[in-house]
Structures are given as C-alpha cells and as structure tokens.
Coordinates of C-alpha atoms in Angstrom, one line a residue:
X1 CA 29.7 44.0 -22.0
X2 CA 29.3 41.9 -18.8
X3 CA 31.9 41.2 -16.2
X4 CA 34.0 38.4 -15.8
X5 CA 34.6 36.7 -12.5
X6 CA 37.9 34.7 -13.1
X7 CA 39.1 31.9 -10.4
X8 CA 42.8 32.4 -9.2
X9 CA 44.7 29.0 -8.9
X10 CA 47.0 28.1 -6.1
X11 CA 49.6 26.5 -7.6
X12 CA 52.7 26.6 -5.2
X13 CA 54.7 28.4 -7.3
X14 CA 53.0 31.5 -7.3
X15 CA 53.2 34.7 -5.8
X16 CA 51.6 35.8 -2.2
X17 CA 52.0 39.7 -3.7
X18 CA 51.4 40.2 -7.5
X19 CA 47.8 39.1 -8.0
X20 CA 46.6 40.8 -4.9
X21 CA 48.2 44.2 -5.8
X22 CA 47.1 44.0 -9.3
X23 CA 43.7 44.0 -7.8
X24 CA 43.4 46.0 -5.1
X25 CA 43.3 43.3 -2.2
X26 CA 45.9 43.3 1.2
X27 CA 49.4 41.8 0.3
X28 CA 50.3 39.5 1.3
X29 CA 47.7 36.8 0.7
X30 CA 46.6 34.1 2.7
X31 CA 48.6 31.8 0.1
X32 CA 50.4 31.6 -3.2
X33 CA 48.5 33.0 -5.9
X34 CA 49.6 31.8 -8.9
X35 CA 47.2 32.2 -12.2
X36 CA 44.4 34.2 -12.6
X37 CA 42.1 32.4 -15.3
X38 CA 39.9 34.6 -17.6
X39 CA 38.1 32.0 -20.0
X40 CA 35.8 28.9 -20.9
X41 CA 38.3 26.5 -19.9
X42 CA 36.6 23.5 -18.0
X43 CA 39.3 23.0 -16.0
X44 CA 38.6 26.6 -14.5
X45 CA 35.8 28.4 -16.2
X46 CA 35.2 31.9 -15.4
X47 CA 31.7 33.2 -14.5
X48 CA 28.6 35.8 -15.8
X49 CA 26.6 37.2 -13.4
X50 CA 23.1 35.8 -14.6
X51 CA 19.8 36.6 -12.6
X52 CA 21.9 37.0 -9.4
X53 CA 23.8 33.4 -9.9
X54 CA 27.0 33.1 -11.2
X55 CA 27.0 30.8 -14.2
X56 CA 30.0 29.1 -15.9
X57 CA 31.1 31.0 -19.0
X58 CA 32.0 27.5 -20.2
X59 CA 28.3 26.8 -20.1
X60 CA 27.3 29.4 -21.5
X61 CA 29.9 29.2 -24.7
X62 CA 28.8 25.5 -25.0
X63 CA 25.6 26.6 -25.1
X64 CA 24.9 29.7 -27.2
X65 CA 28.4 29.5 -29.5
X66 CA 26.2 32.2 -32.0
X67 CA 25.9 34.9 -29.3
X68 CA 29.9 34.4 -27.3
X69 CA 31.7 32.8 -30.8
X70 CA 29.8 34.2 -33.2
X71 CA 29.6 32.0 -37.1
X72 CA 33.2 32.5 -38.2
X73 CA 34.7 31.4 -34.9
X74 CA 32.2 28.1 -34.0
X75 CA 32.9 27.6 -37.7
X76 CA 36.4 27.1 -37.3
X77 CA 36.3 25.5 -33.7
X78 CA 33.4 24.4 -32.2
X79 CA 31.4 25.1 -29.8
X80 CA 34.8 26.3 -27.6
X81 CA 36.3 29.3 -26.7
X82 CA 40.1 28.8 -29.0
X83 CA 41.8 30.8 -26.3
X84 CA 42.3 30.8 -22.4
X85 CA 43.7 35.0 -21.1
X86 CA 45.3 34.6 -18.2
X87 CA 47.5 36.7 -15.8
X88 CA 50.2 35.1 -14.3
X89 CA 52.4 35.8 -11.3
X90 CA 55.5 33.0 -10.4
X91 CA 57.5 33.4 -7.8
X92 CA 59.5 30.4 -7.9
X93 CA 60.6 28.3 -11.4
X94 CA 58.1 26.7 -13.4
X95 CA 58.9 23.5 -15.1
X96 CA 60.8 23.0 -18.4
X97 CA 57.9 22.2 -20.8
X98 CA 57.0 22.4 -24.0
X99 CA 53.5 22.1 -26.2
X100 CA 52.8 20.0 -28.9
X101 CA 51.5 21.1 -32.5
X102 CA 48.3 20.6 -33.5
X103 CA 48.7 17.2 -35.4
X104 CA 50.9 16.2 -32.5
X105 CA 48.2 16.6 -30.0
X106 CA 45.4 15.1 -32.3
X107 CA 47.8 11.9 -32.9
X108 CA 48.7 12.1 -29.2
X109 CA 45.0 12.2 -27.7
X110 CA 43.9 9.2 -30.1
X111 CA 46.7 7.1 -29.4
X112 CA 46.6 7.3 -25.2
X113 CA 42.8 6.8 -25.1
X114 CA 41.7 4.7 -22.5
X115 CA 44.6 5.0 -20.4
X116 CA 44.5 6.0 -16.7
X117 CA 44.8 10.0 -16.7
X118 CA 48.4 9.6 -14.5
X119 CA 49.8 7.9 -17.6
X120 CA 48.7 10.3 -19.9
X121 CA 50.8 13.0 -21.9
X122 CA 47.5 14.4 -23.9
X123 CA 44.5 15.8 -22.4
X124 CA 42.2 17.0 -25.3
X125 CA 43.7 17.0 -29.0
X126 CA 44.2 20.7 -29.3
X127 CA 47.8 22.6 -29.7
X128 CA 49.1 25.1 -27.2
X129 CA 50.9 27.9 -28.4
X130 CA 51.4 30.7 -26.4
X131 CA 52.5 34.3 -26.2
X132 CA 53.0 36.4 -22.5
X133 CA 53.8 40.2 -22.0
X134 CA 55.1 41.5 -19.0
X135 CA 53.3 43.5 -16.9
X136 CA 56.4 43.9 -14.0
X137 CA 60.0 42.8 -14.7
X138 CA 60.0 39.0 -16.1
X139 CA 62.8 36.6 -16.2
X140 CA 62.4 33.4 -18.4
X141 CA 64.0 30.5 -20.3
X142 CA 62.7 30.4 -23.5
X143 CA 64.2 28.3 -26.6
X144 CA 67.1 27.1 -27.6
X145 CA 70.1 29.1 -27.8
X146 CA 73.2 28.7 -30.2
X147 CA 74.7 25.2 -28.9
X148 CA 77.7 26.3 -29.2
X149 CA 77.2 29.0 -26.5
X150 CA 75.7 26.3 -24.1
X151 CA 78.8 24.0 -24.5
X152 CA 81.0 26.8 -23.3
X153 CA 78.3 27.3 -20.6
X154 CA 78.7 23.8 -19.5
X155 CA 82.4 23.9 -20.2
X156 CA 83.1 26.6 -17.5
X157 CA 82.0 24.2 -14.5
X158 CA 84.7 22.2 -15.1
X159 CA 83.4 19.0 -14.7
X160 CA 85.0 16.2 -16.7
X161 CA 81.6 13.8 -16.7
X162 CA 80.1 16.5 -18.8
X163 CA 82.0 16.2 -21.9
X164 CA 79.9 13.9 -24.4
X165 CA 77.2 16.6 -23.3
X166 CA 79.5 19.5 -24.9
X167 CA 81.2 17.4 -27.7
X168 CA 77.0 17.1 -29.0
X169 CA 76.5 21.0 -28.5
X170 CA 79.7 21.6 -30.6
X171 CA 78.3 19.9 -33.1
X172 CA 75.7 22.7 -33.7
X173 CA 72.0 22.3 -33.9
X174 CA 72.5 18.3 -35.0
X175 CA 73.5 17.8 -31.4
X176 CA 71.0 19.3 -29.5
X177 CA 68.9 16.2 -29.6
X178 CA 71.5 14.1 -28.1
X179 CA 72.5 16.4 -25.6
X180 CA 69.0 17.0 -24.5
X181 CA 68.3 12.8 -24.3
X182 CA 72.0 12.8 -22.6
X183 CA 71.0 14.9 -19.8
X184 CA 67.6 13.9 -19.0
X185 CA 68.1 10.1 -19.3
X186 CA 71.4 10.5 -16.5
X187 CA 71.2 8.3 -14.5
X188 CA 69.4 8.8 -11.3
X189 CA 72.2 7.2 -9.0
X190 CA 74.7 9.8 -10.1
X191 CA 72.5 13.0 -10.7
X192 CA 73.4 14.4 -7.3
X193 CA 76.7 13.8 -7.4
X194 CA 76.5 15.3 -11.0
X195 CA 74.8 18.8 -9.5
X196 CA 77.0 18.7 -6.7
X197 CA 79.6 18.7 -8.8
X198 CA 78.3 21.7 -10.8
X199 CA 77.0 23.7 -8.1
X200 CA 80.6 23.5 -6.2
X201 CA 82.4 24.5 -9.1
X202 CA 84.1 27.6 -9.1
X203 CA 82.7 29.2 -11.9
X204 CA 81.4 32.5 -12.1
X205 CA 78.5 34.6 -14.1
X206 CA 75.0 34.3 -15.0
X207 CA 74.8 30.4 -16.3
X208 CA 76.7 29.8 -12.6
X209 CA 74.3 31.6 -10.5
X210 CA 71.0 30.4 -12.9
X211 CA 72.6 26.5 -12.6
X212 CA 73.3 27.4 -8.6
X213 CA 69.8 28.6 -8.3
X214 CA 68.1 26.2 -10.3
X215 CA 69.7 23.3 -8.0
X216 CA 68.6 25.0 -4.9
X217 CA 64.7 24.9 -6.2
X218 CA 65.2 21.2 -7.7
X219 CA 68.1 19.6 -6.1
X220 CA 69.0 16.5 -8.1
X221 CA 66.9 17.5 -11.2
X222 CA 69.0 16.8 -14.4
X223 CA 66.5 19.9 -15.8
X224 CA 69.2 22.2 -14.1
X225 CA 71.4 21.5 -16.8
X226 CA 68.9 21.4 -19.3
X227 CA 68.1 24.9 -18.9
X228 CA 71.6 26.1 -20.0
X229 CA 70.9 25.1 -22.9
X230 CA 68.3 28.1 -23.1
X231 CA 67.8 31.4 -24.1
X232 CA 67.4 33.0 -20.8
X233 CA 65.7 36.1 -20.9
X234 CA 64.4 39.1 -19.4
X235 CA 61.7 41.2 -20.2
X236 CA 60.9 44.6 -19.2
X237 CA 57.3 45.5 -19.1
X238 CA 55.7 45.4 -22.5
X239 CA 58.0 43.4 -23.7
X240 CA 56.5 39.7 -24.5
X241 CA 57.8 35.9 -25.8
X242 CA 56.0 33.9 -27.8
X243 CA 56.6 30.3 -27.8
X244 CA 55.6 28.0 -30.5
X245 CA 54.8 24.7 -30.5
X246 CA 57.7 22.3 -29.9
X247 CA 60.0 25.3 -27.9
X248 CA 61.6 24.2 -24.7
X249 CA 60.3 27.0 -22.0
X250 CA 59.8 28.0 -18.4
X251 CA 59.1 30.8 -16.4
X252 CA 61.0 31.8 -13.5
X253 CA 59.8 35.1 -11.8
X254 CA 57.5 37.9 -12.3
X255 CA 53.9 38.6 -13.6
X256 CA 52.4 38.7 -16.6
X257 CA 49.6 38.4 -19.3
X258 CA 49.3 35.5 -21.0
X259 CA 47.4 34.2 -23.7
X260 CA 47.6 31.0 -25.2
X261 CA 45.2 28.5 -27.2
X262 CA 42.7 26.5 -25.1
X263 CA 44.9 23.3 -24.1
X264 CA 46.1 21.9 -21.1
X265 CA 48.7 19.7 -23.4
X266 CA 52.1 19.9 -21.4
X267 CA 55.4 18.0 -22.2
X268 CA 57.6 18.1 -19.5
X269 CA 61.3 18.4 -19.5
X270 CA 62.5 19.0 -15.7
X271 CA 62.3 21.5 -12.9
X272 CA 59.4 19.3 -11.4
X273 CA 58.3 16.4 -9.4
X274 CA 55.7 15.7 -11.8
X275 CA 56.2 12.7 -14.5
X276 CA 58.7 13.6 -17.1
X277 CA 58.6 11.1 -20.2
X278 CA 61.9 11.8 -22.3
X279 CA 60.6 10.2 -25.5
X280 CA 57.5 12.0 -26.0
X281 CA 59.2 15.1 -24.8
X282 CA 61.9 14.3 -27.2
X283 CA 59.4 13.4 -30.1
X284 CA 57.7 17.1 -29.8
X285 CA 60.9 19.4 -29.5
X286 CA 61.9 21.2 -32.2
X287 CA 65.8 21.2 -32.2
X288 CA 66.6 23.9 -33.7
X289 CA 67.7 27.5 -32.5
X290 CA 65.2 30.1 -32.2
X291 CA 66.9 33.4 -33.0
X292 CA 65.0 35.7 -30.9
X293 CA 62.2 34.6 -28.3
X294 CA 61.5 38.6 -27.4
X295 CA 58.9 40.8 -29.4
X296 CA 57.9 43.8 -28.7
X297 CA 55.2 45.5 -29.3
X298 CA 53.9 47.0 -32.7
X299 CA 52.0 50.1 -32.5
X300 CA 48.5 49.7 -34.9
X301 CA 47.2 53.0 -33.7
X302 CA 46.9 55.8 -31.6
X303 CA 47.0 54.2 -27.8
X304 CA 46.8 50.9 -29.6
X305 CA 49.1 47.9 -29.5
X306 CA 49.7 44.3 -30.8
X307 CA 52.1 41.2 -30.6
X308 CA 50.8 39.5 -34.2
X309 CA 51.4 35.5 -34.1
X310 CA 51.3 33.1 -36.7
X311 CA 47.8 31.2 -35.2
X312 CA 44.7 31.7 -35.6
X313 CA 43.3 30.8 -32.1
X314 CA 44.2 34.0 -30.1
X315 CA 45.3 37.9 -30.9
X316 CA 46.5 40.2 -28.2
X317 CA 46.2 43.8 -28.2
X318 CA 46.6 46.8 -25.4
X319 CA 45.5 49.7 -25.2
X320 CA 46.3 52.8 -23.5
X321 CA 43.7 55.7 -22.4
X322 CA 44.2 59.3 -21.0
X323 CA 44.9 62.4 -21.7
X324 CA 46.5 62.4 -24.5
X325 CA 44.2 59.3 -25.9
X326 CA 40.7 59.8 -24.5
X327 CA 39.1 56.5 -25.9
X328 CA 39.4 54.6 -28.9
X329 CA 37.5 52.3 -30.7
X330 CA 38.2 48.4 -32.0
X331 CA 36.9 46.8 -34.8
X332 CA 37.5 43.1 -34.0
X333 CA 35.1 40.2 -34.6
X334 CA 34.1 37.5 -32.4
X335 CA 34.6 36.5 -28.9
X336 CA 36.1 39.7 -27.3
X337 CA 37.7 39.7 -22.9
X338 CA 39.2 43.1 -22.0
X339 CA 41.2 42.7 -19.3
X340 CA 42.4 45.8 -17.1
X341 CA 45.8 46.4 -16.5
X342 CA 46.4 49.5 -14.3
X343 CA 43.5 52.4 -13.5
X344 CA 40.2 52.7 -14.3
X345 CA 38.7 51.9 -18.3
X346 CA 34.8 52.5 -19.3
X347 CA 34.3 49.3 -22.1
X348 CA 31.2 49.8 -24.5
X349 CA 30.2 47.2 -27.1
X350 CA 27.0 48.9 -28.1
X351 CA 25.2 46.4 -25.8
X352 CA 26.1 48.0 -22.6
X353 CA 29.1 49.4 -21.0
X354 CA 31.2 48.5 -18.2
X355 CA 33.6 50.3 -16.1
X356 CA 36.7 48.2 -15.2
X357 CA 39.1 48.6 -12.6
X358 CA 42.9 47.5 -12.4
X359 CA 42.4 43.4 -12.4
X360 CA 38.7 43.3 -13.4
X361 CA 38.0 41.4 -16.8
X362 CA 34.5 42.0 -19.2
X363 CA 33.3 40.1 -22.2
X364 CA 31.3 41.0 -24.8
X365 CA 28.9 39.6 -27.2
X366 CA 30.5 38.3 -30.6
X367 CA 27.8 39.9 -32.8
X368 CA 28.0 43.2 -31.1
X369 CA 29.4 46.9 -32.0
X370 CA 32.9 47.9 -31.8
X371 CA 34.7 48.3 -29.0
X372 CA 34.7 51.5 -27.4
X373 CA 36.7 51.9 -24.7
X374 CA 38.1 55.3 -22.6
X375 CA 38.8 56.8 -19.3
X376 CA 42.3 56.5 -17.9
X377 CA 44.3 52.9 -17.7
X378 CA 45.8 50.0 -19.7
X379 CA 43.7 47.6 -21.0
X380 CA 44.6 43.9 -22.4
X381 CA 41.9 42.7 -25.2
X382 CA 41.7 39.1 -26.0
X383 CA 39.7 37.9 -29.3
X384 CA 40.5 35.0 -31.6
X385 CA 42.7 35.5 -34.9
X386 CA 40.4 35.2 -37.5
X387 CA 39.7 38.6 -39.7

C-alpha cells in the first residue's frame, strides 16, 4: 500500500469545519473546504510519494494501467481509473443536477465537439452515477417524489399563479415533465415576484421552511420550487443515497463519502448561477418517481459492510476494526483506495503496509494480496465493480 495525498477543493459551498476535523487540523479553516478528492481524475488528481516527489496518480494510472488497474479493469475501461472517492462536506445548498447515462454522455460529447467549453453540457463521454454515505448527519434532495404530494406542497402557499404547476402534478408521473419545463422556463421578469409570493405566504411545515430557505440562498431562482418536487431526505450516519443516472439531486448540508464513476458530466436544474439549459436537462431526467432514494447498509461480514449498485464502475465497502473485530481480510480485485474514517487502521496488501489515520487515504497495487486491514477505526474501501 502507498499513501494517497488528495487535494481539497474550495468550492464556496463548503464547510470551514468538517474537512479539518475529519483530519486532525484547527477548525476553523482559513476558507471553505468543500471536497476532498481521492483519485485519478485530471481535473484534481491525487498524488504518490515517488523518490521524494509527489507524482500525479493520474500519471501514473495512464501509465502503468497493469500494475493500478490490473487486466480485467483496463479491459473494460481503459487506461482510467472508472471511479473518483471523495469526501464531501457542504455547508450551504448545492445545485439541482442531475447526470447523464452512459449513451447520453457518449451522444452528448460527440455532438458538442468543437464548441467553446462555456457552451458545453459534456465534458468527456462517460456516465456519472453516484452513491454517498453519511459520515455526520446529512440532509438532501434526492429524486422525485409522488407528484401528487408536491402539488399539495405547492398548493399550501396559496398562490393562485401556481395552478397549471399543480393541475400537471395531479396528473401523476405524466405531469412531471411539464411541471418541471413550467417552472424552470418562468419567466425571468416575474420570478421574484413569483418567490416573493411564496416565501410571504403563510404556510407552515417542512416544504415552507425548505422553499423559505432555499429563496434566502438563491433569491429569484425558479430551482426553489423545483425542489419541492423532491424527495427531501435525511440521513443519519451510515445511512447512504444512490442516485442513478437521470435523478434530479442536490445536497444541502453535512459530510459525507462519496463515490461516483469518473465524470464531470453535470446537468443543471437550479440553485446556481452557473448556466442552466432546460432542454438538455429535460432530455436526461427520468420522470418517474423513485420509491426510495435511502439504503442502508448490508452487512457481508464480520466488521464488514456494503451499499451494492447496479454499475460496474465503483463498489463501496466499510469496515470496522476493534475489539470485538481485530482485523479482517478483503478479497477484491483491481484498483483498491482505503479511506479512513475515524481512529487509527494498519492496511496490508502483501506489498507493504500502511498505518492510516482519521482522513488519510492509501492505494494498493491491483495485482497484489488481499486486503488485510486491523487496529482500531472505520475504514471506507473503494475498488471497481467487476468480480
């Protein structure tokens, strides 16, 4: 195993708290700390120690894909790591967004080449799916809920401009499109008026104060309403969401792990000053209600746990070591990060080992031993789907 050095980004969403106290530095920090990116991403590689330099794991993936990938994986996609771990910490709202699927983003790429990057929707032709588990309380929108539950949402502001919004929603999932299209496309003349409207209402309960809190954070973005029309959710620690392709999402608050396949493919659908365009957006959603956007986790042995998704890019397991578990051991293939979450864990490959602390990240070698890993903490191990 050899350490990971991940780069945190600054994105002003992020938290000044989370990311320091996961690893050990003085809260608060000198500014928002948003991701902390644990891969062979180019837009933020992490590094391996070689010779006393720090090279780019991207580098290195690119190339020697037999010794970081191993056959099976390089195989099935390239000379590229499939997944990006990250650990992310928002303090404020994300964007509404959602990914495309992987003949979407293939389509997407080919048809938009050769225009400037700011007019671009597709930045590489790869798919984006993602799953996060919460490491600390986590609040999030996350797919679409029964419509006819976000009509009565919408119904209890009392706002009369509003109603070919609900007549759509209580049509059931037929209307979502519509109502979706309806909202984003208002026009921008009347939005704060619109917002004003909803914000002064006198309606109480959570779709009030999320719609009242929203507005604060984006005043005059039509997304505000949009994200009623959401499951909004909150995990407790452990618990995760997965979001497909196609499934309107955003976070809102609290920190996580997150793993996702390696993309930076991002629809947008409000909460954001950055370009929002309604017809691709509306070309990628799915529009259909997704039943339940929390898993927890599944137990697959002693100290061992697992989220399974349908993809073969990324698979996500923790692991917990103490006492009562002293150290177990992994058999999974191909590209391998452990991550640690909390305390102190000793990772062995049969290469080397590696002692980790709480926010510290290793990889190993793709052809190596099975994972061995003990002491007394909570690790997060990242490898690709294949088995």
């Amino acid at each position: 195993m050899e350490l990971l050095y991940g780069p945190i980004r600054d994105y002003a969403w992020g938290s000044r708290s989370a990311l320091a106290l996961l690893q050990g530095r003085p809260v608060p920090s000198a500014g928002p700390e948003a991701e902390l990116w644990l891969g062979a991403h180019p837009g933020a590689p992490a590094m391996v120690e070689r010779a006393g330099l720090q090279v780019s794991l991207c580098d290195l993936v690119r190339d020697e894909p037999g010794q970081w990938l191993g056959t099976r994986v390089s195989d099935r996609f390239g000379s590229r790591l499939p997944f990006l771990l990250k650990v992310l910490a928002a303090d404020a709202p994300l964007s509404l967004q959602a990914h495309p699927d992987a003949e979407q983003a293939r389509a997407g790429y080919e048809a938009e080449a050769g225009r400037p990057a700011a007019e671009r929707n597709y930045s590489d032709p790869h798919h984006k799916p993602e799953l996060l588990v919460a490491l600390t309380p986590f609040e999030a929108l996350c797919g679409f809920r029964p419509p006819v539950e976000s009509a009565e949402a919408l119904a209890s502001f009392g706002v009369p401009v509003l109603a070919p919004v609900m007549e759509a929603l209580r049509a059931g999932s037929p209307g979502l499109r519509t109502a979706v299209r309806t909202l984003l496309a208002w026009p921008a003349g009347e939005r704060d008026e619109l917002l004003s409207a909803v914000v002064a209402a006198p309606a109480d309960g959570p779709d009030a104060e999320l719609a009242r809190r929203l507005a604060a954070a984006y005043p005059g973005d039509p997304g505000v309403l949009v994200a009623l029309l959401l499951h909004h959710v909150r995990l407790v620690p452990g618990e995760a969401i997965w979001m497909p392709a196609g499934n309107l999402h955003a976070y809102l608050s609290g920190c996580g792990v997150e793993i996702m396949a390696a993309s930076d493919n991002v629809l947008r659908g409000g909460l954001t000053p950055k370009r929002v365009d309604v017809d691709e957006l509306l070309r990628v959603l799915r529009f259909e209600v997704l039943e339940d956007p929390v898993r927890a986790a599944q137990p697959v042995g002693p100290g061992v746990d697992w989220w399974p998704v349908p993809v073969d890019d990324f698979a996500l397991h923790r692991v917990r070591v103490g006492t009562a578990v002293p150290s177990v051991t992994l058999s999974l293939p191909g590209p391998r990060v452990v991550l640690c979450g909390s305390g102190a864990v000793t990772v062995d490959d049969g290469a080397g080992a590696v002692t980790l602390v709480s926010g510290q990240a290793a990889i190993g070698d793709a052809a190596g031993a099975p994972l061995r890993i003990g002491g007394a903490g909570e690790a997060y191990v990242a490898t690709s789907g294949l088995r």
